[in-house]
PDB file of C-alpha atoms in Angstrom:
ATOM      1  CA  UNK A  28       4.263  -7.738 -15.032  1.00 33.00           C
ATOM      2  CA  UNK A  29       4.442 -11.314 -14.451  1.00 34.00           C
ATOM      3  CA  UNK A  30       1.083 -13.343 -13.882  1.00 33.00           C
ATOM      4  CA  UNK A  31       0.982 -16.073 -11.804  1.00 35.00           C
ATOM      5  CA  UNK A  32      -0.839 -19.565 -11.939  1.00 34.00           C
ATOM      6  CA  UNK A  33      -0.851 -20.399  -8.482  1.00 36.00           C
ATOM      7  CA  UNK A  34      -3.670 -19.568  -6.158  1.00 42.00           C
ATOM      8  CA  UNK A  35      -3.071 -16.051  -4.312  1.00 45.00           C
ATOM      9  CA  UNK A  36      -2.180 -15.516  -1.000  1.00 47.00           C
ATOM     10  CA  UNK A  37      -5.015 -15.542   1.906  1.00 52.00           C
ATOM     11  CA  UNK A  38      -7.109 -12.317   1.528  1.00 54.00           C
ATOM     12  CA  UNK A  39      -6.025 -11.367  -2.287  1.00 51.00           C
ATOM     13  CA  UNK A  40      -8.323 -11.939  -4.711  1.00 51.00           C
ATOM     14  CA  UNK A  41      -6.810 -13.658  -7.457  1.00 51.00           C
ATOM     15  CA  UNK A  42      -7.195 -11.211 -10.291  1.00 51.00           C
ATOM     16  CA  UNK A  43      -4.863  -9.134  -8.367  1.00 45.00           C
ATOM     17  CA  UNK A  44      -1.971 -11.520  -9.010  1.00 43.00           C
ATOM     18  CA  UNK A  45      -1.316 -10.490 -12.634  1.00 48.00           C
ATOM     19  CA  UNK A  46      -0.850  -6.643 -11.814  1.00 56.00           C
ATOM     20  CA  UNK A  47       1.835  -7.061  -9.494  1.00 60.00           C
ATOM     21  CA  UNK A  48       5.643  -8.353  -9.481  1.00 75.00           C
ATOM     22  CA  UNK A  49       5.494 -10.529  -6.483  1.00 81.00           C
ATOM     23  CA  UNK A  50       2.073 -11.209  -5.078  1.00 82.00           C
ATOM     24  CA  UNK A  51       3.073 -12.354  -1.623  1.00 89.00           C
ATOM     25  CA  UNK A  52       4.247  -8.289  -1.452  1.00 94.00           C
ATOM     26  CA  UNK A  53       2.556  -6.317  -3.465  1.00 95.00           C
ATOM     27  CA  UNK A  54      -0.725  -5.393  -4.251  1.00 96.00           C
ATOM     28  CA  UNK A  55      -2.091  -3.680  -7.626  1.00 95.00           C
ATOM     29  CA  UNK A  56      -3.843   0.083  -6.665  1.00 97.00           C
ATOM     30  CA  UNK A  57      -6.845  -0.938  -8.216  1.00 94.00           C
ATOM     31  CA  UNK A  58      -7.482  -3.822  -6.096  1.00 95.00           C
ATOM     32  CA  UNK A  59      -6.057  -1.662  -3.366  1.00 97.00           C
ATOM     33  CA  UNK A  60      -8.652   0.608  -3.545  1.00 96.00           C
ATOM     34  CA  UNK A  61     -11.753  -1.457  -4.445  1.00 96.00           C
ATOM     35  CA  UNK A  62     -10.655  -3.533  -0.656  1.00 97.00           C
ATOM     36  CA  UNK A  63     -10.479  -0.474   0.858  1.00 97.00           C
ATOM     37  CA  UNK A  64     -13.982   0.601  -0.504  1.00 96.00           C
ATOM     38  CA  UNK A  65     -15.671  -2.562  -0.208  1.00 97.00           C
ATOM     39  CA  UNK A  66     -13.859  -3.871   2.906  1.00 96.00           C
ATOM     40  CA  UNK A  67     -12.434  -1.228   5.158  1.00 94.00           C
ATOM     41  CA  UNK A  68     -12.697  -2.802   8.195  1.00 96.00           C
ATOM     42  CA  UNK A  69      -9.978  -5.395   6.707  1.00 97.00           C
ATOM     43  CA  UNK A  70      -7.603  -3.054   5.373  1.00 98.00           C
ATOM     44  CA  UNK A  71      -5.533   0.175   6.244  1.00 98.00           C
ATOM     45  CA  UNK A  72      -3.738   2.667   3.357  1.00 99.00           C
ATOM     46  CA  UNK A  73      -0.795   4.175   4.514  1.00 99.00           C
ATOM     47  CA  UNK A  74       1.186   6.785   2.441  1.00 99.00           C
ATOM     48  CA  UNK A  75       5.380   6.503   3.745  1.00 99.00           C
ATOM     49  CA  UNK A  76       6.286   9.563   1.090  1.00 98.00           C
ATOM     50  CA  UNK A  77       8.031  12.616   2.790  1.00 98.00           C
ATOM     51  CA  UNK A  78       5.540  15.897   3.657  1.00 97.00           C
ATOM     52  CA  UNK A  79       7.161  17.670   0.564  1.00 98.00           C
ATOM     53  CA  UNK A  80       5.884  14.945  -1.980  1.00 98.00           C
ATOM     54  CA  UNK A  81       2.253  14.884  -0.032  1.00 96.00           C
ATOM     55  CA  UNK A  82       1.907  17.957  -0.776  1.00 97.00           C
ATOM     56  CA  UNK A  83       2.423  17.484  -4.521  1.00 97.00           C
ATOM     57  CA  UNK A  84      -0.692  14.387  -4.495  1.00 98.00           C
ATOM     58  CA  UNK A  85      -2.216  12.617  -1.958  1.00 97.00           C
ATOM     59  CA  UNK A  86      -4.949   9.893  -1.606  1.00 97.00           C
ATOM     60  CA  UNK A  87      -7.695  10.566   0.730  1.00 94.00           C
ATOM     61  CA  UNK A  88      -7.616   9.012   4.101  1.00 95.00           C
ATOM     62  CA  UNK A  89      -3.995   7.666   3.533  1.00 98.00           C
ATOM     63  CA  UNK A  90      -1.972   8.965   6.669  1.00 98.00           C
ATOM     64  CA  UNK A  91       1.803   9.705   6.898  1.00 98.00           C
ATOM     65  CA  UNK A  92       4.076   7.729   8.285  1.00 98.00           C
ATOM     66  CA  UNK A  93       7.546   8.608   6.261  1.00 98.00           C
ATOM     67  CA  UNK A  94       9.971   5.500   5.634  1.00 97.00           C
ATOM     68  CA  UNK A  95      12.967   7.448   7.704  1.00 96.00           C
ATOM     69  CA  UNK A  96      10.729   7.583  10.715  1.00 97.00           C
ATOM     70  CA  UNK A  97       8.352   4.766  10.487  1.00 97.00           C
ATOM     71  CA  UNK A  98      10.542   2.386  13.935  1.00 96.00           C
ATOM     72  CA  UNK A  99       9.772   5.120  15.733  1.00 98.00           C
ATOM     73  CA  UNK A 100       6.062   5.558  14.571  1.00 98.00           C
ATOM     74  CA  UNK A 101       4.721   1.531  15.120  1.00 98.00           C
ATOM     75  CA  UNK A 102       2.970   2.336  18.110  1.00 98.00           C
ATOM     76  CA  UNK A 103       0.555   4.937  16.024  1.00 98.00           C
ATOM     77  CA  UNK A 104       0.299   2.633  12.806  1.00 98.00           C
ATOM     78  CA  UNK A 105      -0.593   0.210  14.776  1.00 98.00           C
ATOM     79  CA  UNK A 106      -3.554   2.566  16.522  1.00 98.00           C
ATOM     80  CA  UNK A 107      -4.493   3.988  12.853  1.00 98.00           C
ATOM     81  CA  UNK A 108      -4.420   0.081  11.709  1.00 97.00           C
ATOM     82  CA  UNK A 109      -6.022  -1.911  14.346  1.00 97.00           C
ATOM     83  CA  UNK A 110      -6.902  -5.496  13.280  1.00 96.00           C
ATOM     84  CA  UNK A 111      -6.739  -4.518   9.331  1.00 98.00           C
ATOM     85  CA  UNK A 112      -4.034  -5.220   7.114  1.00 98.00           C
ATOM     86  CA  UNK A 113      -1.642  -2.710   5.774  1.00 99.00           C
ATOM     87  CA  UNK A 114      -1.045  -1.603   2.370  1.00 99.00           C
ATOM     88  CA  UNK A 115       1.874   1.130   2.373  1.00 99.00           C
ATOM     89  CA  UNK A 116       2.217   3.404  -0.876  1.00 99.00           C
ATOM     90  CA  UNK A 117       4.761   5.931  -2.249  1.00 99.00           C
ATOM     91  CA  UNK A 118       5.582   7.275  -5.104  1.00 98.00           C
ATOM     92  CA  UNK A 119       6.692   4.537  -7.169  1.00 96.00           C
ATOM     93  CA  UNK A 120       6.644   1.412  -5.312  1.00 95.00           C
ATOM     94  CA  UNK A 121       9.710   0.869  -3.966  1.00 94.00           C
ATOM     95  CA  UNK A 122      10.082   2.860  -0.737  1.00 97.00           C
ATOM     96  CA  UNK A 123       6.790   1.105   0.624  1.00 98.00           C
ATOM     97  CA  UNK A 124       7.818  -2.302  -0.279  1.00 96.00           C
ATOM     98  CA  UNK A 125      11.105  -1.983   2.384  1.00 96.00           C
ATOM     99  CA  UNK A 126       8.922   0.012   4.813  1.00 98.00           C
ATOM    100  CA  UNK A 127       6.053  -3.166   3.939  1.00 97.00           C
ATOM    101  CA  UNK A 128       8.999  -5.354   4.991  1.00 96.00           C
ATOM    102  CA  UNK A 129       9.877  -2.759   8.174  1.00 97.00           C
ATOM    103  CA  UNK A 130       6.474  -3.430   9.225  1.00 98.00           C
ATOM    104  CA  UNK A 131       6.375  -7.354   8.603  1.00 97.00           C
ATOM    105  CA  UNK A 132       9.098  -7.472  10.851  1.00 96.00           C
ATOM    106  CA  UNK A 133       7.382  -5.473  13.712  1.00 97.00           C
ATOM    107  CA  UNK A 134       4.613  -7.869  13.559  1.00 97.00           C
ATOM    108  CA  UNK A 135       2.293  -6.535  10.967  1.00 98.00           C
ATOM    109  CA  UNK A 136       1.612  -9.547   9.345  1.00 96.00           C
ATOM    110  CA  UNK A 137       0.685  -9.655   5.421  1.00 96.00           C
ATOM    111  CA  UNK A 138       1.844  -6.122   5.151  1.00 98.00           C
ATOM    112  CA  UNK A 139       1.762  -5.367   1.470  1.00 98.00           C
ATOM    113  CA  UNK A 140       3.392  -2.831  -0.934  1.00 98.00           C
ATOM    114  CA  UNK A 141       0.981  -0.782  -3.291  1.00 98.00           C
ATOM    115  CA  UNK A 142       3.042  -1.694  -6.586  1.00 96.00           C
ATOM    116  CA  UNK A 143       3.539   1.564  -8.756  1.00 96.00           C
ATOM    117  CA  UNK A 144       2.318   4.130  -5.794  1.00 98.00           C
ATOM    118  CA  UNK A 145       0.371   6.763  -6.359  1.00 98.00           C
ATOM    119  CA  UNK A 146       1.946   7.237  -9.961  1.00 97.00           C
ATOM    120  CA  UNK A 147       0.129   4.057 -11.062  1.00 97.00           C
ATOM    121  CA  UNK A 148      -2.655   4.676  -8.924  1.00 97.00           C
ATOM    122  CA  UNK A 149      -3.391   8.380 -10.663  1.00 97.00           C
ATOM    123  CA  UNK A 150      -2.790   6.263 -13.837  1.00 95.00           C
ATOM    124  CA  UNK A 151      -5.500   3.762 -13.127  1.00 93.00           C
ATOM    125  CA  UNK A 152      -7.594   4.654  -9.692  1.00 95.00           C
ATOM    126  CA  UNK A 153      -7.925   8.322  -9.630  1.00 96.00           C
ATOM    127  CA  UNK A 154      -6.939  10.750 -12.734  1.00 96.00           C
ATOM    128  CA  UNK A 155      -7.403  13.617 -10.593  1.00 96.00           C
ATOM    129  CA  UNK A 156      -4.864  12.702  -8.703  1.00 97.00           C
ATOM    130  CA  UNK A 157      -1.479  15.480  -9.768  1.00 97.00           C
ATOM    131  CA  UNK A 158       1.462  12.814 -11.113  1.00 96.00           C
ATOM    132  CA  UNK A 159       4.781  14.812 -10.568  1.00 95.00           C
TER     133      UNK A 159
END
């Protein structure tokens, strides 16, 4: 992990620059969650992992919305999101950061990747969270 000197991007809290590859696209799960605890109405956790691998391990309150699908699913992100900024997860990071680009692109700006997915964040969030 590389840490940055520069100032973060609007609406990241600094500390959450050294726990990610590139801050302007990813997000650590830590600070994902403690936003989404302390300010949900500013931010939305999406899950883009197939129905197979949500069954496996799941965070509450994280909806669906796979990668292969998610053109044809804006219209209900964007309901499920409203105003708040999205943070996608998967399993390892990598799938959410093209669907956080897919989304950029459709005009959800400051989209953001959950570096690591839910393997980091059973790691560091959640234990009880199943890795597989």
């Amino acid at each position: 992990m590389t840490q940055h000197p520069h100032t973060s991007p609007p609406g990241i809290p600094r500390d959450a620059l050294e726990q990610v590859n590139d801050p302007e696209w990813e997000i650590a799960p830590w600070t994902t969650q403690r936003l989404l605890r302390d300010e949900p109405g500013k931010w939305a956790l999406i899950d883009c992992r197939r129905a197979e691998e949500l069954a496996l391990a799941r965070v509450d309150g994280a909806p669906m919305f796979t990668l292969a699908d998610m053109p044809a699913q804006f219209p209900e992100i964007q309901k499920f999101a409203g105003e708040r900024r999205v943070v996608v997860m998967c399993h390892s990071g990598r799938r959410s950061l093209k669907a956080a680009m897919l989304l950029r692109e459709a005009g959800f700006d400051g989209a953001l990747s959950m570096c690591g997915g839910i393997q980091r964040w059973s790691e560091e969030v959640d234990p009880r969270v199943p890795q597989y």
